[in-house]
Amino acid sequence: MNLAPANDPILEIRHVSRTYKFNGGLMKPAHSVKALQDVSISIERGQTLGLVGESGCGKSTLASIMLGLNKPDSGEVLVDGKPVLSLGPLQRSQLIQPVFQDPYSSLNPAFSVYDTLMQPLRIHRSEAQDRPRRIMDMLDKVGFPRQLANARPGELSGGQCQRVAIARALILNPPLLICDEPTSALDVSVQAQVINLLLDLKREFGLSMVFISHNLAVVEHLADKVCVMYRGQIAEEASREALFANPQHAYTKELLSATLLPV
Amino acid sequence: MTTLNTPIAAITAISTEAAPRRPHWIKRCRQNSILIGGGILLLMTLVALCAPLLSSYDPTLQNLDARYSLPFWMEGTDPAHLLGTDHLGRDYLSRLIYGARISLGIGFSVVLVAALIGTSLGLLAGYFGGKVDMLISFLITTRLSLPIVLVALAAVALRGASLTTLVTVLGLLVWDQFAIVARSGTLAIRHQEYIRAARATGASHLRIMLREILPNLRSTLIVIATLEMANVILLESALSFLGLGVRPPTPSWGLMIAEGRDSILFDAWLIALPGGMLCLLVLAVNLFGDGLRDLTGTEVKR
């Protein structure tokens, strides 16, 4: 993986559009919502892309499309140079993994932490004797106490759950991580811990990341490049320094001025 | 003023004292219902399993010399037959014990068949939604609109009565509760983020339904299973009573009630014994199911 040139894109989104159609009921007409309109983004290896925008601007739809869980109406997504929809589920999951917003609902309440991390290894038929060691190593790396490996998600705090979710995403060693607002449901102090953890892991594993958020301060801390989305379109795409120093688009300016800055 | 105040004080004193006392024994019963129900159920299952060891007579062996021998609490009882004999001189205790086998066996196997059908349909409907859900919801509604006893009667009359027919027909008729509960449970779960995460780790649809969703529905489905079982045991007896369930020489409680019908005025115990056993078993299963429901905290809508 390290043999590839540094500016080779790990993820390329090409002219993706997605419209949601709603069948009308008996008394209301059918209507449609354009969630994404001609969105193109590319992320280089090892880069972190911050994706910012208000609620309902298409961020999460874009995340599902990147993960291959949702089909775009037109356009395509290339992961590591291959169209994501042409990959089988096993190949795809080795390249790209998600971390979701709600730490509680992203872990199955019926499974212990250990079983949660065991699932991906079972699905990918990894070496059976190797599994316990890989799980424990991964728990160490995300800073989750080993002695809680048999706990159920209901017994854990939000931050701990999110660490487990990150461990599950990383246990297959994917080069690309899609974080869909991974900190917005957490306490402020825990947010910082999780963000620092993501930064450490990014360095350790050489990860590329898409970091979706509506918190500009977090994005400024993490991202190399920032895309601002507005109503299903990319309003502005710039490097972090350029965007925060000199926003071009009117919506970006509005967003920046609306942010509460840490004192 | 004091005369006005005292009665009020007395009333409040009474009401505060009386409030915790009244439901005390009810609460006690509720806590113990799982133990009482489970205990009776376990005892009956053991008796049914050990039937050949416990009964000293073949339940189908006729002895016309010893017809209508009376049970032990009546005068003129025959000590060889503890609970007397029926109109063909068959030992009633042995028939009751072997009858437990039929009731429990049919109860378990029908619920197994129904749970299998209902849970799979409910999972498919809830998980895939859309057209699949429409089709399966239609099936559920169709099933709910059929009167069980009537359809079972018709089916058994057409196919001829036998144990396998009975189990198949009842199994095909009582899956609706399982389907409804599995469907609504799956609907609530399928948009959770852990399902998306499982899809992202490459899990197949089948794996997600069986490994991710089903464990979360398990406790609810077990409660449904116990409550359905009581239902099925009663249905079997009703069908046997009507002569369309278990075939005659085989002892079934419903059949025994039917056979005792002719002598209801003179030998009421012939009906009271199997009827009482049936009552006890259904009560036990229901108590057990209710106890389980309270224990697991699952609410069953009926």
PDB file of C-alpha atoms in Angstrom, chain B residues 26-38 41 219-231 281-302:
ATOM      1  CA  ILE B  26     -51.079 -10.760  44.814  1.00  0.00           C
ATOM      2  CA  LYS B  27     -47.539  -9.489  44.557  1.00  0.00           C
ATOM      3  CA  ARG B  28     -46.285 -12.624  46.264  1.00  0.00           C
ATOM      4  CA  CYS B  29     -48.149 -14.758  43.741  1.00  0.00           C
ATOM      5  CA  ARG B  30     -46.788 -12.747  40.831  1.00  0.00           C
ATOM      6  CA  GLN B  31     -43.235 -13.169  41.998  1.00  0.00           C
ATOM      7  CA  ASN B  32     -43.793 -16.861  42.476  1.00  0.00           C
ATOM      8  CA  SER B  33     -45.827 -17.428  39.341  1.00  0.00           C
ATOM      9  CA  ILE B  34     -42.761 -18.436  37.381  1.00  0.00           C
ATOM     10  CA  LEU B  35     -41.814 -20.906  40.123  1.00  0.00           C
ATOM     11  CA  ILE B  36     -45.320 -22.340  40.537  1.00  0.00           C
ATOM     12  CA  GLY B  37     -45.975 -22.533  36.807  1.00  0.00           C
ATOM     13  CA  GLY B  38     -42.511 -23.815  36.012  1.00  0.00           C
ATOM     14  CA  LEU B  41     -44.809 -27.816  34.075  1.00  0.00           C
ATOM     15  CA  SER B 219     -36.771 -13.078  25.045  1.00  0.00           C
ATOM     16  CA  THR B 220     -39.993 -11.718  23.512  1.00  0.00           C
ATOM     17  CA  LEU B 221     -40.345 -14.766  21.284  1.00  0.00           C
ATOM     18  CA  ILE B 222     -39.863 -17.154  24.211  1.00  0.00           C
ATOM     19  CA  VAL B 223     -42.711 -15.456  26.058  1.00  0.00           C
ATOM     20  CA  ILE B 224     -44.927 -15.729  22.968  1.00  0.00           C
ATOM     21  CA  ALA B 225     -44.001 -19.409  22.697  1.00  0.00           C
ATOM     22  CA  THR B 226     -45.191 -20.251  26.208  1.00  0.00           C
ATOM     23  CA  LEU B 227     -48.453 -18.355  25.798  1.00  0.00           C
ATOM     24  CA  GLU B 228     -49.077 -19.983  22.408  1.00  0.00           C
ATOM     25  CA  MET B 229     -48.378 -23.389  23.911  1.00  0.00           C
ATOM     26  CA  ALA B 230     -51.262 -23.067  26.368  1.00  0.00           C
ATOM     27  CA  ASN B 231     -53.445 -22.114  23.442  1.00  0.00           C
ATOM     28  CA  LEU B 281     -51.452 -27.713  32.682  1.00  0.00           C
ATOM     29  CA  VAL B 282     -52.833 -24.677  30.857  1.00  0.00           C
ATOM     30  CA  LEU B 283     -52.755 -22.659  34.073  1.00  0.00           C
ATOM     31  CA  ALA B 284     -49.145 -23.713  34.680  1.00  0.00           C
ATOM     32  CA  VAL B 285     -48.039 -22.789  31.174  1.00  0.00           C
ATOM     33  CA  ASN B 286     -49.797 -19.430  31.404  1.00  0.00           C
ATOM     34  CA  LEU B 287     -48.325 -18.671  34.825  1.00  0.00           C
ATOM     35  CA  PHE B 288     -44.899 -19.580  33.532  1.00  0.00           C
ATOM     36  CA  GLY B 289     -45.323 -17.356  30.456  1.00  0.00           C
ATOM     37  CA  ASP B 290     -46.585 -14.417  32.520  1.00  0.00           C
ATOM     38  CA  GLY B 291     -43.725 -14.847  34.966  1.00  0.00           C
ATOM     39  CA  LEU B 292     -41.213 -14.907  32.124  1.00  0.00           C
ATOM     40  CA  ARG B 293     -42.759 -11.781  30.670  1.00  0.00           C
ATOM     41  CA  ASP B 294     -42.492  -9.943  33.979  1.00  0.00           C
ATOM     42  CA  LEU B 295     -38.948 -11.171  34.396  1.00  0.00           C
ATOM     43  CA  THR B 296     -37.707 -10.130  30.960  1.00  0.00           C
ATOM     44  CA  GLY B 297     -39.758  -6.945  30.977  1.00  0.00           C
ATOM     45  CA  THR B 298     -41.212  -7.614  27.545  1.00  0.00           C
ATOM     46  CA  GLU B 299     -44.696  -6.351  26.919  1.00  0.00           C
ATOM     47  CA  VAL B 300     -46.825  -8.625  24.767  1.00  0.00           C
ATOM     48  CA  LYS B 301     -49.706  -7.037  22.939  1.00  0.00           C
ATOM     49  CA  ARG B 302     -52.538  -9.399  22.297  1.00  0.00           C
TER      50      ARG B 302
END
